[in-house]
Amino acid sequence: MALTIVCALAFLCLHAAVLAGPLKRRMPRLRGAILSVLLVADSLLAGVLAMEVYFRAVHDQSDGFALTWAGKAWMARHWKPVNSLGYRDAEVTPPAPGQRSVAFLGDSFVAGHGVERPEDRFTDVAARALGPGWKVYNLARNGWDSVDEAKGLRAFPVAPEAVVLVYYLNDIFNAAAKADYPLTFSVNLPRGFTKTLTENSALFDFVYWRFARGGNLAGGASTFWDSLKGAYADPKVWGAHAAELADLAQAVRERGAKPLAVVFPMLQAVDASAPLTAKVAEQLTALGFETVDLAPVLRGRPVPGLVVNALDAHPSLALHREVGEMLAAKLKAVQEGHGDR
């Protein structure tokens, strides 16, 4: 804001110098030429200011990390309701008599990052497909990993009949950090004067992030990918993460719930992440989860149809619908196959 005020004052001083200064008396031709240039500049400035107002006060669009002006505005306008437990869901109440219950457990994929209306998330799609005989809970927070999920499930005030663990490949980050394994953060953050401009201009921020991150969906950032694949291949990291998953499975058993899991690939690089999702799915199955690996389902699909937008690689609305219907069918099959508890 301070930078904007300084530029505006400088521009006003230039106008004053041309209109009231020595040029008015001594060099009328030059003054006329400068006035013509200023007229064009005024028009351009008015357009820029109008766009600045729009991007500052009106525009919102989610991004993967809520780093942009638009991403922060999106969170402020759409991240609701948030219940007393901190989850983007209605207040937690026990199931009605005879009503089955399921908790979807995970991170921002479950919470619905990039989804303006909570009812469009796959958890809510599943709830509608399951019908009034089921009580569905959304037990998720942005940035959660397997350790957070185990803690959240143990602290949840209701013991659900089923738990659907929603796994994403960055869930290994906690284990990698504990093992001192380097994971490279791939977002190109602004620096120096560019940082100053993005902090003070919503329009410049919009333009900057289109160049800085617009290409990230073309297979993912290579350094990040190399480090992520390396973490899954590192015996120490994988051993620590396998222990986290085992504890998560134990937390599900402690609640007396049927364990199910769905494993999401990196949506901007489904084929490349398929070996990792297969490894995780195998581990979860060995721990007793009925597991769905989405990588084989999503292979070969265009990336724009899978993700929210060019800056947000969370699931698109269409993918939320598909996964919600898929998981509802899975839960119904489990109910029919196992009968009452």
XYZ file of C-alpha atoms in Angstrom:
341
model
C 0.000 0.000 0.000
C 2.819 2.432 0.859
C 4.449 1.732 -2.514
C 1.170 2.497 -4.293
C 0.813 5.826 -2.470
C 4.387 6.871 -3.318
C 3.885 6.091 -7.031
C 0.584 7.981 -7.091
C 2.146 11.054 -5.471
C 5.034 11.026 -7.955
C 2.584 10.841 -10.856
C 0.559 13.757 -9.473
C 3.717 15.845 -9.086
C 4.565 15.210 -12.744
C 1.101 16.412 -13.775
C 1.466 19.545 -11.672
C 4.860 20.314 -13.194
C 3.496 20.088 -16.735
C 0.285 22.000 -16.099
C 1.577 24.808 -13.922
C 5.345 24.891 -14.426
C 7.669 26.818 -16.787
C 6.673 24.629 -19.746
C 3.301 26.364 -19.877
C 4.953 29.706 -20.787
C 8.253 28.844 -22.470
C 7.707 25.601 -24.426
C 4.014 25.236 -25.355
C 4.700 22.642 -28.079
C 6.666 20.386 -25.766
C 3.999 20.888 -23.147
C 1.329 19.751 -25.610
C 3.298 16.631 -26.520
C 3.831 15.771 -22.878
C 0.143 16.300 -22.155
C -0.727 13.833 -24.945
C 1.615 11.269 -23.430
C 0.146 11.897 -19.995
C -3.371 11.419 -21.374
C -2.401 7.976 -22.662
C -0.635 7.226 -19.388
C -3.711 8.334 -17.430
C -5.887 5.950 -19.427
C -3.479 3.089 -18.846
C -3.213 3.946 -15.173
C -6.985 4.032 -14.814
C -7.168 0.567 -16.352
C -4.433 -0.762 -14.099
C -6.091 0.751 -11.029
C -9.435 -0.787 -12.010
C -7.776 -4.201 -12.330
C -5.986 -3.672 -9.017
C -9.314 -2.951 -7.310
C -10.850 -6.052 -8.897
C -8.042 -8.405 -7.890
C -7.809 -6.856 -4.436
C -11.521 -6.747 -3.542
C -13.420 -9.145 -5.812
C -11.326 -11.948 -7.288
C -10.698 -15.141 -5.359
C -9.221 -18.456 -6.461
C -7.736 -21.255 -4.419
C -4.084 -22.168 -4.738
C -2.354 -25.182 -3.277
C -0.778 -23.383 -0.325
C -2.920 -20.227 0.147
C 0.112 -18.105 -0.780
C -1.540 -15.695 -3.203
C -3.841 -12.721 -2.642
C -6.600 -14.666 -4.393
C -5.886 -17.819 -2.391
C -6.095 -15.993 0.922
C -9.328 -14.305 -0.170
C -10.712 -17.696 -1.182
C -9.955 -19.161 2.242
C -11.549 -16.201 4.031
C -14.756 -16.413 1.969
C -15.271 -20.131 1.499
C -13.554 -22.058 4.318
C -16.689 -22.653 6.354
C -18.409 -23.911 8.341
C -15.706 -24.763 10.874
C -16.990 -26.625 13.923
C -15.814 -26.352 17.517
C -13.254 -29.125 16.929
C -11.659 -27.137 14.110
C -12.952 -29.283 11.250
C -14.685 -27.930 8.159
C -17.908 -29.702 9.018
C -21.098 -29.357 11.017
C -20.938 -29.742 14.785
C -20.336 -33.346 15.765
C -23.402 -35.195 17.028
C -23.808 -38.937 17.639
C -25.636 -41.078 15.081
C -29.376 -41.515 15.503
C -30.604 -44.922 16.730
C -30.104 -47.471 13.961
C -27.967 -45.103 11.905
C -24.570 -46.306 10.708
C -21.560 -44.016 10.921
C -18.367 -43.448 8.964
C -15.516 -40.990 9.445
C -13.449 -39.830 6.490
C -9.952 -39.215 7.829
C -7.277 -37.208 6.035
C -5.854 -33.841 5.083
C -6.851 -31.030 2.710
C -8.154 -33.531 0.143
C -10.821 -34.583 2.645
C -11.424 -31.092 4.040
C -12.094 -29.927 0.476
C -9.393 -27.419 -0.373
C -10.428 -25.733 -3.609
C -14.086 -26.733 -3.200
C -16.216 -23.671 -2.476
C -19.265 -25.541 -1.192
C -18.631 -28.320 1.350
C -21.561 -30.249 -0.082
C -19.526 -30.772 -3.281
C -16.719 -32.679 -1.507
C -16.465 -36.424 -2.019
C -17.354 -36.987 1.643
C -20.643 -35.141 1.192
C -21.269 -36.775 -2.190
C -20.831 -40.138 -0.452
C -23.197 -39.063 2.337
C -25.968 -38.289 -0.154
C -25.371 -41.544 -2.028
C -25.444 -43.548 1.213
C -28.698 -41.943 2.284
C -30.186 -41.044 5.668
C -29.239 -44.411 7.140
C -25.639 -43.199 7.468
C -24.011 -40.476 9.545
C -20.890 -39.138 7.817
C -18.114 -37.223 9.582
C -15.369 -35.172 7.953
C -12.315 -35.587 10.181
C -9.577 -33.660 8.384
C -7.355 -30.597 8.485
C -5.077 -28.977 5.943
C -1.515 -30.234 6.279
C -2.283 -33.309 8.375
C -0.079 -36.371 8.019
C -0.447 -39.930 9.339
C 0.628 -38.999 12.876
C -1.901 -36.149 13.051
C -4.633 -38.407 11.706
C -4.035 -41.059 14.368
C -4.191 -38.400 17.089
C -7.333 -36.863 15.614
C -9.116 -40.210 15.382
C -8.252 -41.146 18.961
C -9.564 -37.795 20.219
C -12.770 -37.811 18.145
C -15.824 -37.823 20.447
C -17.746 -40.384 18.375
C -16.609 -43.953 17.675
C -17.571 -44.512 14.016
C -18.428 -47.934 12.635
C -16.105 -47.405 9.676
C -13.087 -45.211 9.001
C -12.056 -44.284 5.465
C -8.419 -43.204 5.497
C -7.674 -40.878 2.584
C -3.957 -41.114 1.870
C -1.915 -38.626 -0.158
C 1.751 -39.077 -1.001
C 2.974 -36.145 1.061
C 1.846 -38.025 4.186
C 5.396 -39.387 4.352
C 6.822 -35.920 5.104
C 6.775 -36.346 8.891
C 8.734 -39.594 8.702
C 11.203 -38.019 6.271
C 11.738 -35.080 8.612
C 12.361 -37.398 11.564
C 14.906 -39.325 9.492
C 16.621 -36.062 8.454
C 15.813 -36.820 4.836
C 15.846 -33.649 2.655
C 12.559 -32.893 0.919
C 12.788 -29.912 -1.430
C 9.917 -27.412 -1.330
C 9.164 -26.765 -4.980
C 7.234 -23.480 -4.925
C 9.113 -20.506 -6.388
C 8.601 -17.878 -3.690
C 9.140 -14.222 -4.674
C 12.256 -12.449 -3.435
C 13.606 -8.910 -3.183
C 11.722 -6.226 -5.094
C 9.445 -8.867 -6.635
C 8.402 -9.885 -3.131
C 7.652 -6.240 -2.306
C 5.470 -5.921 -5.401
C 3.507 -9.120 -4.709
C 2.895 -8.006 -1.140
C 1.589 -4.584 -2.214
C -0.220 -5.270 -5.489
C -2.922 -7.899 -5.945
C -2.665 -7.431 -9.730
C 1.081 -8.021 -9.800
C 0.610 -10.975 -7.444
C -1.871 -12.507 -9.903
C 0.512 -12.072 -12.847
C 3.560 -13.294 -10.912
C 2.009 -16.562 -9.791
C 0.810 -17.369 -13.314
C 4.453 -17.325 -14.442
C 5.999 -18.794 -11.288
C 3.645 -21.745 -10.842
C 1.675 -22.104 -14.053
C 4.134 -24.671 -15.375
C 4.228 -26.803 -12.261
C 1.372 -29.009 -13.449
C 3.405 -30.352 -16.360
C 4.655 -33.338 -14.404
C 5.570 -31.688 -11.127
C 8.770 -29.936 -10.135
C 11.671 -32.307 -10.845
C 13.657 -31.614 -7.689
C 10.597 -32.158 -5.513
C 9.721 -35.338 -7.368
C 13.215 -36.749 -7.062
C 13.270 -36.129 -3.321
C 9.774 -37.542 -2.809
C 10.522 -40.731 -4.732
C 13.783 -41.010 -2.845
C 11.948 -40.790 0.485
C 9.753 -43.761 -0.421
C 12.842 -45.712 -1.544
C 14.893 -44.863 1.554
C 14.704 -47.812 4.024
C 14.972 -45.594 7.092
C 12.231 -43.209 5.969
C 9.922 -45.958 4.776
C 10.462 -47.925 7.981
C 9.484 -44.900 10.064
C 6.444 -44.241 7.882
C 5.360 -47.885 7.985
C 5.403 -47.605 11.784
C 3.199 -44.492 11.538
C 0.726 -46.361 9.339
C 0.722 -49.291 11.761
C -0.130 -46.934 14.614
C -2.898 -45.428 12.505
C -4.312 -48.905 11.892
C -4.123 -49.516 15.645
C -6.067 -46.292 16.264
C -8.821 -47.546 13.935
C -8.952 -50.860 15.810
C -9.100 -49.049 19.147
C -12.251 -47.272 17.967
C -13.747 -50.604 16.882
C -14.127 -49.394 13.303
C -13.956 -51.156 9.965
C -10.776 -49.899 8.206
C -10.977 -48.722 4.597
C -8.515 -46.607 2.642
C -8.260 -44.724 -0.633
C -4.839 -43.720 -1.965
C -4.567 -40.615 -4.151
C -1.675 -40.204 -6.597
C -0.138 -36.844 -7.405
C -2.879 -35.622 -9.718
C -0.467 -33.613 -11.859
C 1.693 -36.730 -12.367
C -0.465 -39.840 -12.011
C 1.745 -42.217 -14.006
C 4.936 -41.156 -12.243
C 3.416 -41.606 -8.797
C 1.732 -44.962 -9.515
C 4.644 -47.058 -8.121
C 4.446 -45.070 -4.876
C 0.684 -45.436 -4.491
C 1.015 -49.172 -5.175
C 3.589 -49.464 -2.385
C 1.354 -47.609 0.056
C -1.746 -49.568 -0.966
C 0.095 -52.849 -0.402
C 1.190 -51.710 3.062
C -2.299 -50.562 4.042
C -3.842 -53.802 2.802
C -1.355 -55.765 4.898
C -2.475 -53.708 7.910
C -6.090 -54.759 7.367
C -7.484 -51.867 5.320
C -9.754 -52.534 2.360
C -7.811 -50.320 -0.008
C -8.583 -48.523 -3.266
C -5.573 -47.272 -5.250
C -6.785 -44.486 -7.531
C -3.682 -44.370 -9.733
C -4.841 -47.183 -12.073
C -8.287 -45.556 -12.254
C -6.947 -42.115 -13.182
C -4.103 -43.086 -15.514
C -4.163 -41.429 -18.902
C -6.625 -38.698 -18.015
C -5.859 -35.057 -18.863
C -4.540 -33.175 -15.843
C -6.933 -30.176 -16.130
C -9.896 -32.488 -15.548
C -8.370 -33.866 -12.354
C -7.307 -30.690 -10.543
C -9.061 -27.558 -9.282
C -7.078 -25.090 -11.398
C -3.593 -24.339 -12.725
C -2.405 -23.219 -9.281
C -4.195 -25.827 -7.171
C -3.539 -29.536 -7.645
C -6.285 -30.641 -5.253
C -9.116 -32.740 -6.767
C -11.542 -31.087 -9.168
C -15.286 -31.040 -8.563
C -15.740 -33.796 -11.144
C -13.188 -35.996 -9.392
C -14.828 -35.319 -6.027
C -18.135 -36.563 -7.451
C -16.535 -39.663 -8.924
C -14.619 -40.591 -5.783
C -17.616 -39.906 -3.534
C -19.848 -42.221 -5.536
C -17.103 -44.855 -5.657
C -16.593 -44.792 -1.892
C -20.324 -44.879 -1.189
C -20.585 -48.043 -3.287
C -17.604 -49.496 -1.410
C -19.183 -48.754 1.973
C -22.491 -50.285 0.906
C -20.662 -53.421 -0.248
C -18.854 -53.647 3.084
C -22.159 -53.255 4.921
C -23.788 -56.021 2.897
C -20.767 -58.292 3.229
C -20.341 -57.946 6.991
C -23.847 -57.280 8.243
C -24.428 -55.562 11.557
C -21.649 -55.064 14.066
